[in-house]
Tab-separated table of C-alpha atoms and ligand atoms in Angstrom:
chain	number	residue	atom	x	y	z
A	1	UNK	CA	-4.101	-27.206	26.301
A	2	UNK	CA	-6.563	-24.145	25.723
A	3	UNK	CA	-5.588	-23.134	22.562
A	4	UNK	CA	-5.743	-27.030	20.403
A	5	UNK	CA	-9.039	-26.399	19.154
A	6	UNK	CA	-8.499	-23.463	17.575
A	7	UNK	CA	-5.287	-24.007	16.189
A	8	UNK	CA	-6.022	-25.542	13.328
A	9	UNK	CA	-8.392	-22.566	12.495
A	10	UNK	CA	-5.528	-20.003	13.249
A	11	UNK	CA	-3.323	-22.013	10.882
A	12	UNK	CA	-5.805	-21.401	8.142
A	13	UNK	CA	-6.346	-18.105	8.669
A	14	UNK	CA	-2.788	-17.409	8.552
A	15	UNK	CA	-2.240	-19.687	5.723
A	16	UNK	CA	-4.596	-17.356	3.986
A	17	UNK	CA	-3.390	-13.958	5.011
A	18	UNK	CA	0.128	-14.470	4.357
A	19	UNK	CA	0.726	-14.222	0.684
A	20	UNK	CA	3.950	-14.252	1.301
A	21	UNK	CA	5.622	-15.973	-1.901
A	22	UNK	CA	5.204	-14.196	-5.398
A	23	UNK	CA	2.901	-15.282	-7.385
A	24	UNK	CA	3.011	-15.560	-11.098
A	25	UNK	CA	2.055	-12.434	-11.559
A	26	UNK	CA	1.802	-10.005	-7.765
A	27	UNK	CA	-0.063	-8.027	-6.900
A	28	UNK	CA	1.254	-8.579	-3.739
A	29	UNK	CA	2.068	-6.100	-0.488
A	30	UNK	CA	5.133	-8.756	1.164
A	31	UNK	CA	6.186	-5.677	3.227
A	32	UNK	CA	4.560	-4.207	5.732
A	33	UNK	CA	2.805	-7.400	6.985
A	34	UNK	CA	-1.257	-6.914	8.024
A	35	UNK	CA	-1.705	-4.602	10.904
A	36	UNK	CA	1.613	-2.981	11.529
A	37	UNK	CA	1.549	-0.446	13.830
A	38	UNK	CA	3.891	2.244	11.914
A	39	UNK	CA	4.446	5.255	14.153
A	40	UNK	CA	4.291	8.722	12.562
A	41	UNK	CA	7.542	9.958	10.722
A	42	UNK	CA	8.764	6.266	10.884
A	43	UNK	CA	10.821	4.377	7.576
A	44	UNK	CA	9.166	1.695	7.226
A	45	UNK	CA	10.299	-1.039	5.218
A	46	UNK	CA	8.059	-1.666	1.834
A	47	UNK	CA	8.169	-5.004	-0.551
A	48	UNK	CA	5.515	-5.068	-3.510
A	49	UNK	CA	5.562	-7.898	-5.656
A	50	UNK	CA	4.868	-6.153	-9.085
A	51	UNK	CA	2.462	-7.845	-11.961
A	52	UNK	CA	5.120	-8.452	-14.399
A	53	UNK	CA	6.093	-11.683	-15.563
A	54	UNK	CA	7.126	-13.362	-18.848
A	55	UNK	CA	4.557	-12.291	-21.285
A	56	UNK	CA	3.636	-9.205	-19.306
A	57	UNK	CA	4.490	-5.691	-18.794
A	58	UNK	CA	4.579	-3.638	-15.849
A	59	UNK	CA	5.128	0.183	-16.277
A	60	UNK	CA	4.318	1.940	-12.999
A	61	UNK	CA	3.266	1.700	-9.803
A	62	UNK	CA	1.857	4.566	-7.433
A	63	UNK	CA	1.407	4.096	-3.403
A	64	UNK	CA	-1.181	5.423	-1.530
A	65	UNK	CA	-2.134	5.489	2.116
A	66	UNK	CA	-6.000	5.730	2.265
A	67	UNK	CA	-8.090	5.924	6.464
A	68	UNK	CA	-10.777	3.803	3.993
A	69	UNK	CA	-10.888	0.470	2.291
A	70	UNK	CA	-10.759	1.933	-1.358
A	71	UNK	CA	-13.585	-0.795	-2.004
A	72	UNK	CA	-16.164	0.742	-0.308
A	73	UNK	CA	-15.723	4.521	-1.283
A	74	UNK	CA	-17.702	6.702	-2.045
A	75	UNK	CA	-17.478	10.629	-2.735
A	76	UNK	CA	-19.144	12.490	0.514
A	77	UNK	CA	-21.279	15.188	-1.369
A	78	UNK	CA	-21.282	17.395	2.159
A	79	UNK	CA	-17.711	17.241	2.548
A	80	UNK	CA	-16.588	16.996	-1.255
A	81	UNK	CA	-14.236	14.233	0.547
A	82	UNK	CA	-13.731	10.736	-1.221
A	83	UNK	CA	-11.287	9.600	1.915
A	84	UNK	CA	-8.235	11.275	3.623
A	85	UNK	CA	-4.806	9.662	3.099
A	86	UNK	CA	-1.472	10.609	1.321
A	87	UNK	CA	0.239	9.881	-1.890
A	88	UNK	CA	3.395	8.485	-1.426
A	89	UNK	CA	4.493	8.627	-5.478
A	90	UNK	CA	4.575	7.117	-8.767
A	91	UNK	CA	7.048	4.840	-9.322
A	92	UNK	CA	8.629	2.381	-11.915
A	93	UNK	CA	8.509	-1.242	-11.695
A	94	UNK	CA	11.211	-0.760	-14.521
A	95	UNK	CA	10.998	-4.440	-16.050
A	96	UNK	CA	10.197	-3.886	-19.893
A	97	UNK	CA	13.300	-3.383	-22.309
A	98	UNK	CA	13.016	0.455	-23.300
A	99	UNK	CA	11.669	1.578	-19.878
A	100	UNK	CA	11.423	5.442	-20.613
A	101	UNK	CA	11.490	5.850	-16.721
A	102	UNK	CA	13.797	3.746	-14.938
A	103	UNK	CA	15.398	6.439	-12.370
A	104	UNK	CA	12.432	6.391	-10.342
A	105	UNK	CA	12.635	2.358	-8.943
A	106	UNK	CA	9.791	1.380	-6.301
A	107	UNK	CA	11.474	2.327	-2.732
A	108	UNK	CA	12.118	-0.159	-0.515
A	109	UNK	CA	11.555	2.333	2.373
A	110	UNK	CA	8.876	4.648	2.992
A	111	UNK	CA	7.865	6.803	5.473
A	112	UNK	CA	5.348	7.737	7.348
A	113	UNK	CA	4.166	11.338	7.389
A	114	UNK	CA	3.075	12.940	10.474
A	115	UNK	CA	-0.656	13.798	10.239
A	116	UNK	CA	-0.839	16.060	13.212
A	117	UNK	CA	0.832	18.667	11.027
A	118	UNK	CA	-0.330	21.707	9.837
A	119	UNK	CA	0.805	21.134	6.048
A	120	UNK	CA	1.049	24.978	5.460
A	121	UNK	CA	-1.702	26.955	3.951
A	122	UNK	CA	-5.472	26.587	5.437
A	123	UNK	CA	-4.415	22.789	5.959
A	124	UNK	CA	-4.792	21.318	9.184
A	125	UNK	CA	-3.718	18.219	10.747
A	126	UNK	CA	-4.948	16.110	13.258
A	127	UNK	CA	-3.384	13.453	15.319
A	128	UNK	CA	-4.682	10.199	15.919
A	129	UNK	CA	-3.800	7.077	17.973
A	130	UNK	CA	-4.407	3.217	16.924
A	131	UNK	CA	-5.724	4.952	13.692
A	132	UNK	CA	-6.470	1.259	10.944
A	133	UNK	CA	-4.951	2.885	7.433
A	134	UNK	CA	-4.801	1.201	4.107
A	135	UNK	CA	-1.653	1.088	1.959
A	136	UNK	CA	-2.592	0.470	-1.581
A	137	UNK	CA	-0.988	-0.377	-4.249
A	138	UNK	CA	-1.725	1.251	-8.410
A	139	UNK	CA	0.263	-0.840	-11.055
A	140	UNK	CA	-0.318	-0.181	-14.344
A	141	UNK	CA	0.843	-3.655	-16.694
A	142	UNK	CA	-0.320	-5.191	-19.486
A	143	UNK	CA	0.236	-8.067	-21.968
A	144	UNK	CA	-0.631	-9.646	-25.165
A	145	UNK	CA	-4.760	-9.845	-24.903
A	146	UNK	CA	-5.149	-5.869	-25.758
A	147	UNK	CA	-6.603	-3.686	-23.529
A	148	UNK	CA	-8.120	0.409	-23.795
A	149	UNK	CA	-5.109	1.459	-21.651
A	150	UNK	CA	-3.242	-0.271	-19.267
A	151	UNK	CA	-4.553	-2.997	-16.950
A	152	UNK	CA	-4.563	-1.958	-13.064
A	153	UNK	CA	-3.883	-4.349	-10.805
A	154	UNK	CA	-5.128	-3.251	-7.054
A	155	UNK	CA	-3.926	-4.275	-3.881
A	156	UNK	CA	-3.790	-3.094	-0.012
A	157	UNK	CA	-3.326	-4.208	2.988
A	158	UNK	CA	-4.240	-2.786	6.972
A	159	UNK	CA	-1.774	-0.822	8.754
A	160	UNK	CA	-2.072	0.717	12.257
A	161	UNK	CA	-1.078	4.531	12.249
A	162	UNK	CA	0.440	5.332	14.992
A	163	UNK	CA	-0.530	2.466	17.087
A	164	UNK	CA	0.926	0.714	20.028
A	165	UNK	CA	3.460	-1.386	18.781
A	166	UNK	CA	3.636	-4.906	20.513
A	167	UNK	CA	7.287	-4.909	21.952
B	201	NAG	C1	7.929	14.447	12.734
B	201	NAG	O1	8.929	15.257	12.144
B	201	NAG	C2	8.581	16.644	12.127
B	201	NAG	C3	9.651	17.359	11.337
B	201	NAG	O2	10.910	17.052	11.836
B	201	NAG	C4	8.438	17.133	13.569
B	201	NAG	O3	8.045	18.478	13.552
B	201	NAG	C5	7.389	16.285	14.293
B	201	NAG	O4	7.305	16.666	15.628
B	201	NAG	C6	7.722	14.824	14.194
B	201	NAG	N1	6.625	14.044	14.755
B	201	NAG	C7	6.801	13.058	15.632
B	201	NAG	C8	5.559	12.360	16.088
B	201	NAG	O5	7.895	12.711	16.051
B	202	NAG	C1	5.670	6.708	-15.297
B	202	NAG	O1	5.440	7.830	-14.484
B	202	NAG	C2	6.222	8.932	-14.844
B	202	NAG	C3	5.999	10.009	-13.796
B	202	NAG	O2	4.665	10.164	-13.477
B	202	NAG	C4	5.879	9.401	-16.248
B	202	NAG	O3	6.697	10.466	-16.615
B	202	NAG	C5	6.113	8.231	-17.196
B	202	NAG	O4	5.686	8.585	-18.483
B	202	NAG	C6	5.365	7.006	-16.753
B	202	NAG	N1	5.742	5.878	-17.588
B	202	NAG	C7	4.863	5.033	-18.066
B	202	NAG	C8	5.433	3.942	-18.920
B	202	NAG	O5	3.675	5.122	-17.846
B	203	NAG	C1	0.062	9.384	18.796
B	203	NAG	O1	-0.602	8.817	19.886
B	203	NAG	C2	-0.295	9.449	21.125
B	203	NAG	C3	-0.929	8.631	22.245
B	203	NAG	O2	-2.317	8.694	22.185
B	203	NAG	C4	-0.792	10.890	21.082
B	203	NAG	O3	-0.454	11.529	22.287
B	203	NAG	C5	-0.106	11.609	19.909
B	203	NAG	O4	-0.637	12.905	19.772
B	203	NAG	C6	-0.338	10.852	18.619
B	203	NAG	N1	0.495	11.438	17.577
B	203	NAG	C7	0.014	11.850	16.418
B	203	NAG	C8	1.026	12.383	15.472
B	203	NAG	O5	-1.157	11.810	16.103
């Protein structure tokens, strides 16, 4: 059959992409899977496995949506632009005994804005099709080994804005 050579490969590469279990420890985006195409104004599930952990603290966690990998940015000096995206909110992980902000839990849903909007003001939007997005993932957690603030764990994974979604 066609496809035997390379299935082994494929395995791998899936085996790799698909960090599916928590860790000891996330950070880990278990929800939306790589490359979902999530359509404008769509609730989309979400499923972060936070850092925390016996022996560690997690306090809270803010989602973004970035059109860049936040890796490689850089601020544009001609456009005073560091990328485009949208801030979805800062939320609590809500683990640690004395949590001062529990009422505010990581969603389990979140949706997509609409980026063809005018948002009001001089703001406007512009639509897009097949657009690659990144949603990325703040937590703020620490432990025992004493840090100058929180540690920030870092993690995102592809999405497809509005994109053609396969069935
Ligand atoms: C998204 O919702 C807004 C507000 O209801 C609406 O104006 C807009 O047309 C919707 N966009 C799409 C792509 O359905
Ligand atoms: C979590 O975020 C909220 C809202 O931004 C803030 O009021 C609260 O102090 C934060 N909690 C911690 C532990 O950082
Ligand atoms: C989504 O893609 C379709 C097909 O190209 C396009 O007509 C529409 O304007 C796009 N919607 C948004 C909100 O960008």
């Amino acid at each position: 059959m066609l496809l035997t050579p390379l299935a082994p490969l494929f395995c791998a590469a899936l085996a790799l992409a698909s960090p599916l279990r928590p860790r000891t420890g996330g950070p880990v985006i278990a929800k939306p899977t790589a490359n979902t195409a999530i359509q404008p104004n769509e609730s989309f599930d979400f499923l972060y496995y936070s850092m925390s952990d016996y022996g560690r603290s997690a306090y809270n966690t803010s989602i973004w949506l970035f059109s860049t990998e936040v890796g490689s940015l850089q601020p544009d000096a001609k456009t005073d632009t560091l990328t485009t995206g949208h801030f979805f909110g800062r939320f609590s992980t809500g683990n640690y005994p004395g949590n001062p902000y529990p009422a505010h839990p990581v969603p389990t849903q979140l949706t997509m804005p609409d980026f063809s909007k005018n948002q009001g003001g001089f703001g406007s939007g512009k639509a897009a099709h097949d657009a690659p997005m990144y949603l990325a993932v703040f937590e703020e957690w620490a432990d025992g080994s004493g840090t100058l603030g929180n540690k920030i764990a870092y993690v995102s994974t592809p999405i497809i804005y509005n994109g053609t979604k396969a069935n």
